[in-house]
Short mmCIF file of C-alpha atoms in Angstrom, two decimals:
data_model
loop_
_atom_site.label_atom_id
_atom_site.label_comp_id
_atom_site.label_asym_id
_atom_site.label_seq_id
_atom_site.Cartn_x
_atom_site.Cartn_y
_atom_site.Cartn_z
CA UNK T 1 7.21 26.83 -10.90
CA UNK T 2 10.99 27.23 -11.14
CA UNK T 3 11.32 26.07 -7.54
CA UNK T 4 9.24 22.97 -8.29
CA UNK T 5 11.36 22.08 -11.32
CA UNK T 6 14.57 22.55 -9.32
CA UNK T 7 13.25 20.28 -6.59
CA UNK T 8 12.22 17.75 -9.21
CA UNK T 9 15.68 17.73 -10.77
CA UNK T 10 17.32 17.29 -7.37
CA UNK T 11 15.00 14.40 -6.63
CA UNK T 12 15.73 12.81 -10.01
CA UNK T 13 19.49 13.16 -9.46
CA UNK T 14 19.23 11.36 -6.14
CA UNK T 15 16.85 8.82 -7.61
CA UNK T 16 19.30 8.14 -10.44
CA UNK T 17 22.09 7.46 -7.95
CA UNK T 18 19.90 5.16 -5.90
CA UNK T 19 18.62 3.38 -9.00
CA UNK T 20 22.15 2.79 -10.23
CA UNK T 21 23.01 1.24 -6.88
CA UNK T 22 19.88 -0.89 -6.73
CA UNK T 23 20.22 -2.01 -10.35
CA UNK T 24 23.81 -2.98 -9.66
CA UNK T 25 22.70 -5.08 -6.72
CA UNK T 26 20.09 -6.78 -8.86
CA UNK T 27 22.82 -7.73 -11.31
CA UNK T 28 23.57 -6.38 -14.77
CA UNK T 29 25.78 -9.33 -15.71
CA UNK T 30 25.01 -11.86 -18.40
CA UNK T 31 21.76 -13.77 -17.82
CA UNK T 32 23.44 -17.04 -16.91
CA UNK T 33 25.44 -15.32 -14.16
CA UNK T 34 22.72 -13.04 -12.81
CA UNK T 35 21.57 -15.18 -9.85
CA UNK T 36 25.10 -15.12 -8.41
CA UNK T 37 25.06 -11.35 -8.02
CA UNK T 38 21.41 -10.88 -7.16
CA UNK T 39 19.79 -10.33 -3.79
CA UNK T 40 16.12 -9.60 -4.37
CA UNK T 41 15.39 -10.12 -0.67
CA UNK T 42 18.12 -7.73 0.50
CA UNK T 43 17.58 -6.16 3.91
CA UNK T 44 19.37 -3.12 5.23
CA UNK T 45 20.39 -2.27 8.78
CA UNK T 46 20.14 1.39 7.79
CA UNK T 47 16.34 1.46 7.42
CA UNK T 48 13.25 0.42 9.34
CA UNK T 49 10.32 -1.32 7.64
CA UNK T 50 6.69 -1.45 8.62
CA UNK T 51 3.59 -2.81 6.93
CA UNK T 52 0.96 -0.19 6.13
CA UNK T 53 -2.48 -0.12 4.51
CA UNK T 54 -4.59 2.68 3.10
CA UNK T 55 -7.68 3.04 0.93
CA UNK T 56 -7.86 4.09 -2.71
CA UNK T 57 -10.80 6.06 -4.10
CA UNK T 58 -12.64 2.82 -4.81
CA UNK T 59 -12.53 2.12 -1.05
CA UNK T 60 -10.20 -0.81 -1.67
CA UNK T 61 -7.40 -1.61 0.76
CA UNK T 62 -3.94 -1.08 -0.69
CA UNK T 63 -1.09 -2.76 1.18
CA UNK T 64 2.47 -1.54 1.26
CA UNK T 65 5.80 -1.55 3.06
CA UNK T 66 7.01 1.77 4.44
CA UNK T 67 10.80 2.17 4.57
CA UNK T 68 12.27 4.91 6.76
CA UNK T 69 15.98 5.76 7.03
CA UNK T 70 17.14 5.27 10.62
CA UNK T 71 19.20 8.45 10.40
CA UNK T 72 16.20 10.51 9.28
CA UNK T 73 14.61 13.03 11.58
CA UNK T 74 10.85 12.63 11.92
CA UNK T 75 10.69 16.21 13.15
CA UNK T 76 11.38 17.52 9.65
CA UNK T 77 9.65 17.15 6.29
CA UNK T 78 11.43 14.60 4.11
CA UNK T 79 11.23 13.65 0.43
CA UNK T 80 9.43 10.40 -0.39
CA UNK T 81 9.24 7.91 -3.25
CA UNK T 82 6.57 5.38 -4.22
CA UNK T 83 7.84 2.16 -5.84
CA UNK T 84 5.62 -0.03 -8.02
CA UNK T 85 6.33 -3.69 -8.75
CA UNK T 86 6.45 -5.43 -12.15
CA UNK T 87 3.15 -6.48 -13.74
CA UNK T 88 1.98 -9.76 -12.25
CA UNK T 89 4.53 -9.57 -9.44
CA UNK T 90 4.15 -8.33 -5.87
CA UNK T 91 6.04 -5.81 -3.78
CA UNK T 92 8.42 -8.50 -2.50
CA UNK T 93 9.72 -8.92 -6.05
CA UNK T 94 11.94 -5.96 -7.03
CA UNK T 95 9.88 -3.17 -5.44
CA UNK T 96 11.07 -3.81 -1.88
CA UNK T 97 14.68 -3.93 -3.07
CA UNK T 98 14.43 -0.61 -4.89
CA UNK T 99 12.57 0.94 -1.95
CA UNK T 100 15.27 -0.26 0.45
CA UNK T 101 18.08 1.11 -1.69
CA UNK T 102 16.34 4.46 -2.08
CA UNK T 103 15.71 4.63 1.67
CA UNK T 104 19.44 4.15 2.15
CA UNK T 105 19.82 7.31 0.06
CA UNK T 106 17.71 9.24 2.57
CA UNK T 107 14.20 8.95 1.11
CA UNK T 108 11.06 7.79 2.84
CA UNK T 109 9.92 5.04 0.47
CA UNK T 110 6.75 3.06 0.00
CA UNK T 111 6.51 -0.16 -1.99
CA UNK T 112 2.95 -1.17 -2.72
CA UNK T 113 0.96 -4.14 -3.95
CA UNK T 114 -1.32 -3.12 -6.79
CA UNK T 115 -5.00 -3.92 -6.29
CA UNK T 116 -5.92 -7.57 -7.00
CA UNK T 117 -2.33 -8.65 -6.25
CA UNK T 118 -0.34 -9.56 -3.15
CA UNK T 119 -1.74 -8.27 0.13
CA UNK T 120 -3.95 -5.62 -1.47
CA UNK T 121 -7.71 -6.05 -1.83
CA UNK T 122 -9.60 -6.90 -5.00
CA UNK T 123 -11.66 -9.84 -6.19
CA UNK T 124 -11.23 -11.95 -8.15
CA UNK T 125 -7.49 -12.19 -7.71
CA UNK T 126 -5.01 -11.41 -10.52
CA UNK T 127 -7.44 -9.10 -12.31
CA UNK T 128 -6.13 -6.55 -14.80
CA UNK T 129 -7.46 -3.03 -14.27
CA UNK T 130 -5.08 -0.30 -15.50
CA UNK T 131 -7.32 2.49 -14.20
CA UNK T 132 -7.34 1.09 -10.68
CA UNK T 133 -3.61 0.37 -10.83
CA UNK T 134 -3.00 4.06 -11.63
CA UNK T 135 -5.38 5.05 -8.83
CA UNK T 136 -3.30 3.01 -6.39
CA UNK T 137 -0.32 5.26 -7.10
CA UNK T 138 -2.41 8.34 -6.38
CA UNK T 139 -3.72 6.72 -3.20
CA UNK T 140 -0.11 6.14 -2.19
CA UNK T 141 0.48 9.88 -2.62
CA UNK T 142 -2.57 10.51 -0.41
CA UNK T 143 -1.00 8.31 2.26
CA UNK T 144 2.53 9.69 2.09
CA UNK T 145 1.46 13.30 1.68
CA UNK T 146 -0.46 13.19 4.96
CA UNK T 147 2.40 11.77 7.03
CA UNK T 148 3.86 14.44 9.34
CA UNK T 149 7.45 13.54 8.40
CA UNK T 150 6.92 13.68 4.60
CA UNK T 151 7.18 16.78 2.43
CA UNK T 152 4.11 16.49 0.21
CA UNK T 153 5.77 18.79 -2.33
CA UNK T 154 8.61 16.27 -2.82
CA UNK T 155 6.98 12.96 -3.64
CA UNK T 156 8.37 10.99 -6.57
CA UNK T 157 7.50 7.69 -8.21
CA UNK T 158 9.52 4.73 -9.52
CA UNK T 159 7.71 2.27 -11.77
CA UNK T 160 9.43 -1.05 -12.46
CA UNK T 161 8.46 -2.98 -15.62
CA UNK T 162 4.67 -2.74 -16.07
CA UNK T 163 4.35 -0.30 -13.17
CA UNK T 164 6.29 2.19 -15.25
CA UNK T 165 3.28 2.53 -17.54
CA UNK T 166 0.85 2.66 -14.59
CA UNK T 167 2.91 5.37 -12.88
CA UNK T 168 2.95 7.45 -16.06
CA UNK T 169 -0.80 6.98 -16.43
CA UNK T 170 -1.26 8.23 -12.87
CA UNK T 171 1.19 11.13 -13.18
CA UNK T 172 -0.64 12.54 -16.21
CA UNK T 173 -3.61 13.40 -13.98
CA UNK T 174 -1.88 13.76 -10.61
CA UNK T 175 0.55 16.70 -10.46
CA UNK T 176 1.46 15.81 -6.87
CA UNK T 177 3.95 13.32 -8.33
CA UNK T 178 6.89 15.67 -8.74
CA UNK T 179 9.36 13.33 -10.47
CA UNK T 180 8.76 10.08 -12.34
CA UNK T 181 11.32 7.36 -13.03
CA UNK T 182 10.83 4.07 -14.84
CA UNK T 183 13.09 1.01 -14.90
CA UNK T 184 12.91 -1.55 -17.73
CA UNK T 185 9.45 -0.22 -18.43
CA UNK T 186 6.75 -2.15 -20.23
CA UNK T 187 3.96 -0.31 -22.00
CA UNK T 188 1.40 -2.92 -21.02
CA UNK T 189 -1.03 -1.57 -23.60
CA UNK T 190 1.29 -1.88 -26.58
CA UNK T 191 2.76 -5.15 -25.29
CA UNK T 192 -0.68 -6.72 -25.44
CA UNK T 193 -1.99 -4.99 -28.59
CA UNK T 194 1.15 -5.43 -30.64
CA UNK T 195 3.54 -7.74 -28.76
CA UNK T 196 7.27 -7.06 -28.81
CA UNK T 197 8.52 -5.30 -31.92
CA UNK T 198 4.92 -5.12 -33.20
CA UNK T 199 5.02 -8.82 -34.03
CA UNK T 200 1.33 -9.51 -33.30
CA UNK T 201 -0.95 -9.28 -36.32
CA UNK T 202 -4.41 -7.74 -36.22
CA UNK T 203 -5.90 -11.17 -36.86
CA UNK T 204 -4.01 -12.63 -33.91
CA UNK T 205 -5.13 -9.76 -31.70
CA UNK T 206 -8.76 -10.32 -32.68
CA UNK T 207 -8.40 -14.03 -31.93
CA UNK T 208 -7.14 -13.25 -28.41
CA UNK T 209 -10.02 -10.86 -27.83
CA UNK T 210 -12.54 -13.41 -29.15
CA UNK T 211 -11.19 -16.15 -26.88
CA UNK T 212 -11.44 -13.88 -23.82
CA UNK T 213 -14.96 -12.85 -24.75
CA UNK T 214 -16.11 -16.47 -25.05
CA UNK T 215 -14.44 -17.29 -21.74
CA UNK T 216 -16.67 -14.71 -20.06
CA UNK T 217 -19.67 -16.98 -20.77
CA UNK T 218 -17.87 -19.88 -19.12
CA UNK T 219 -17.07 -17.94 -15.97
CA UNK T 220 -20.45 -16.21 -15.86
CA UNK T 221 -22.03 -19.66 -15.64
CA UNK T 222 -19.72 -20.65 -12.80
CA UNK T 223 -17.00 -22.32 -14.83
CA UNK T 224 -13.32 -22.39 -13.99
CA UNK T 225 -11.35 -19.15 -14.23
CA UNK T 226 -8.77 -19.15 -16.99
CA UNK T 227 -5.39 -17.45 -16.69
CA UNK T 228 -2.95 -16.23 -19.31
CA UNK T 229 0.63 -15.07 -20.02
CA UNK T 230 2.86 -14.74 -16.96
CA UNK T 231 5.89 -16.94 -16.35
CA UNK T 232 6.26 -20.54 -17.50
CA UNK T 233 6.50 -23.19 -14.77
CA UNK T 234 9.10 -25.39 -16.44
CA UNK T 235 11.75 -25.07 -19.10
CA UNK T 236 12.27 -27.19 -22.19
CA UNK T 237 14.36 -26.92 -25.35
CA UNK T 238 11.70 -24.76 -27.02
CA UNK T 239 11.36 -22.21 -24.21
CA UNK T 240 11.89 -18.68 -25.51
CA UNK T 241 14.98 -16.86 -24.14
CA UNK T 242 12.82 -14.10 -22.64
CA UNK T 243 10.72 -16.66 -20.82
CA UNK T 244 13.93 -18.22 -19.56
CA UNK T 245 14.89 -14.88 -18.03
CA UNK T 246 11.51 -14.59 -16.34
CA UNK T 247 11.78 -18.16 -15.06
CA UNK T 248 15.25 -17.41 -13.73
CA UNK T 249 13.70 -14.82 -11.42
CA UNK T 250 10.07 -15.71 -10.73
CA UNK T 251 10.45 -19.51 -10.52
CA UNK T 252 13.71 -19.81 -8.59
CA UNK T 253 14.75 -18.81 -5.05
CA UNK T 254 16.27 -15.69 -6.58
CA UNK T 255 12.87 -13.99 -6.74
CA UNK T 256 10.12 -16.54 -6.18
CA UNK T 257 7.44 -15.36 -3.77
CA UNK T 258 3.90 -16.60 -3.28
CA UNK T 259 1.58 -14.32 -1.28
CA UNK T 260 -1.11 -15.84 0.96
CA UNK T 261 -3.76 -14.68 -1.51
CA UNK T 262 -2.34 -16.82 -4.32
CA UNK T 263 -0.67 -20.15 -5.09
CA UNK T 264 2.52 -21.14 -6.95
CA UNK T 265 0.39 -22.16 -9.92
CA UNK T 266 -1.18 -18.70 -10.24
CA UNK T 267 1.64 -16.28 -9.45
CA UNK T 268 2.36 -13.80 -12.28
CA UNK T 269 -0.67 -15.00 -14.30
CA UNK T 270 -3.49 -12.47 -14.89
CA UNK T 271 -6.99 -13.68 -15.67
CA UNK T 272 -7.65 -14.14 -19.38
CA UNK T 273 -10.94 -12.26 -19.40
CA UNK T 274 -9.44 -9.17 -17.74
CA UNK T 275 -6.07 -9.13 -19.49
CA UNK T 276 -7.63 -7.82 -22.71
CA UNK T 277 -8.36 -4.56 -20.88
CA UNK T 278 -4.77 -3.72 -21.69
CA UNK T 279 -5.84 -3.47 -25.33
CA UNK T 280 -7.54 -0.18 -24.38
CA UNK T 281 -4.59 1.11 -22.35
CA UNK T 282 -2.56 3.92 -23.93
CA UNK T 283 -0.32 5.29 -21.15
CA UNK T 284 1.95 7.33 -23.42
CA UNK T 285 -0.84 9.37 -24.99
CA UNK T 286 -0.46 12.94 -23.66
CA UNK T 287 2.72 12.00 -21.78
CA UNK T 288 4.07 15.43 -22.76
CA UNK T 289 1.55 17.03 -20.37
CA UNK T 290 3.59 15.74 -17.41
CA UNK T 291 6.16 18.48 -18.20
CA UNK T 292 7.64 20.47 -16.50
CA UNK T 293 7.93 17.66 -13.97
CA UNK T 294 11.10 15.70 -14.81
CA UNK T 295 11.05 12.14 -16.12
CA UNK T 296 13.79 9.51 -16.09
CA UNK T 297 13.77 6.37 -18.25
CA UNK T 298 16.24 3.60 -17.42
CA UNK T 299 16.73 0.50 -19.56
CA UNK T 300 19.42 -1.90 -20.71
CA UNK T 301 20.98 -1.85 -24.15
CA UNK T 302 20.03 -5.53 -24.61
CA UNK T 303 16.67 -5.32 -22.83
CA UNK T 304 13.84 -6.82 -24.88
CA UNK T 305 11.58 -4.10 -23.44
CA UNK T 306 13.87 -1.25 -24.52
CA UNK T 307 11.43 -0.18 -27.25
CA UNK T 308 8.92 1.00 -24.65
CA UNK T 309 11.34 3.28 -22.81
CA UNK T 310 12.54 4.66 -26.14
CA UNK T 311 8.97 5.36 -27.24
CA UNK T 312 8.08 7.09 -23.98
CA UNK T 313 11.24 9.19 -23.99
CA UNK T 314 10.60 10.27 -27.57
CA UNK T 315 7.08 11.40 -26.76
CA UNK T 316 7.82 13.03 -23.40
CA UNK T 317 8.55 16.74 -23.17
CA UNK T 318 11.50 18.29 -21.38
CA UNK T 319 12.85 17.96 -18.78
CA UNK T 320 13.62 14.29 -19.41
CA UNK T 321 16.54 11.88 -19.27
CA UNK T 322 17.23 8.52 -20.91
CA UNK T 323 19.78 6.24 -19.24
CA UNK T 324 20.86 2.97 -20.83
CA UNK T 325 23.05 0.40 -19.12
CA UNK T 326 25.45 -1.64 -21.23
CA UNK T 327 25.34 -5.39 -20.70
CA UNK T 328 28.53 -6.79 -19.26
CA UNK T 329 30.11 -9.76 -21.02
CA UNK T 330 31.36 -12.20 -18.39
#
């Protein structure tokens, strides 16, 4: 047990270094200046990349990109990290960047598309299924842990935004994940039940649930699928500042990416009837059972999602670390 904890701490230390580097390359500057210092589609001459697929326990194809350091020896067992993309995004948005930066630090890394998104299987597209999302992380461990050049006792996970909550959900029941890190994590359950800062009333929540329930009748009878949330497609004077930040990434060349399985009108938007499944998603319940595996929570001091990392850190048992970046004033 002591050996496992030591390995976990070493992995977290290296992960922290790599995350600092990758976050810096994403850009910590003020929102208006962020595109100038961002390179979401960064490629490194220090790593090789190959597309891979594997099956989860639901026999669904999960697609990913495998990043291998060119200096790494395939004749030895090497540590590996799985990187999950933001909710509604795909691996080409943030996850590949983090995976590349971590591979430059010497890790074998795997960015994956969650089921129903990107190049992974799942119909209809853009469906919300927290249980299957968590299973995808475990399936990624299956894949990495059976590669001859990966040390199955040193596999860690990085969850970006919504994937932070899915990675935690997976890690609670999969002890093969030896270290867990989250970056600007969203608790997708609380975000949908309560909204930011618990601003959603019970009556508003019930109205959302009722609308989704009625929409099921429409789609059951062959009607048009309805989508919700996600990123706005145009800005106006009333656009919320948070939505402006999302637009600045997902709707501009900085981070815009449309997989073949989608269209520009549908990217980032989950289906309305499935999105309410997040109402039953409580990823931080029993988070303390992940101990003694180490956990790292990274957020920004001005991040609107900071409350979720703070909540998770408070509930988690040792060993744990909370890292907060200070926004730079340009």
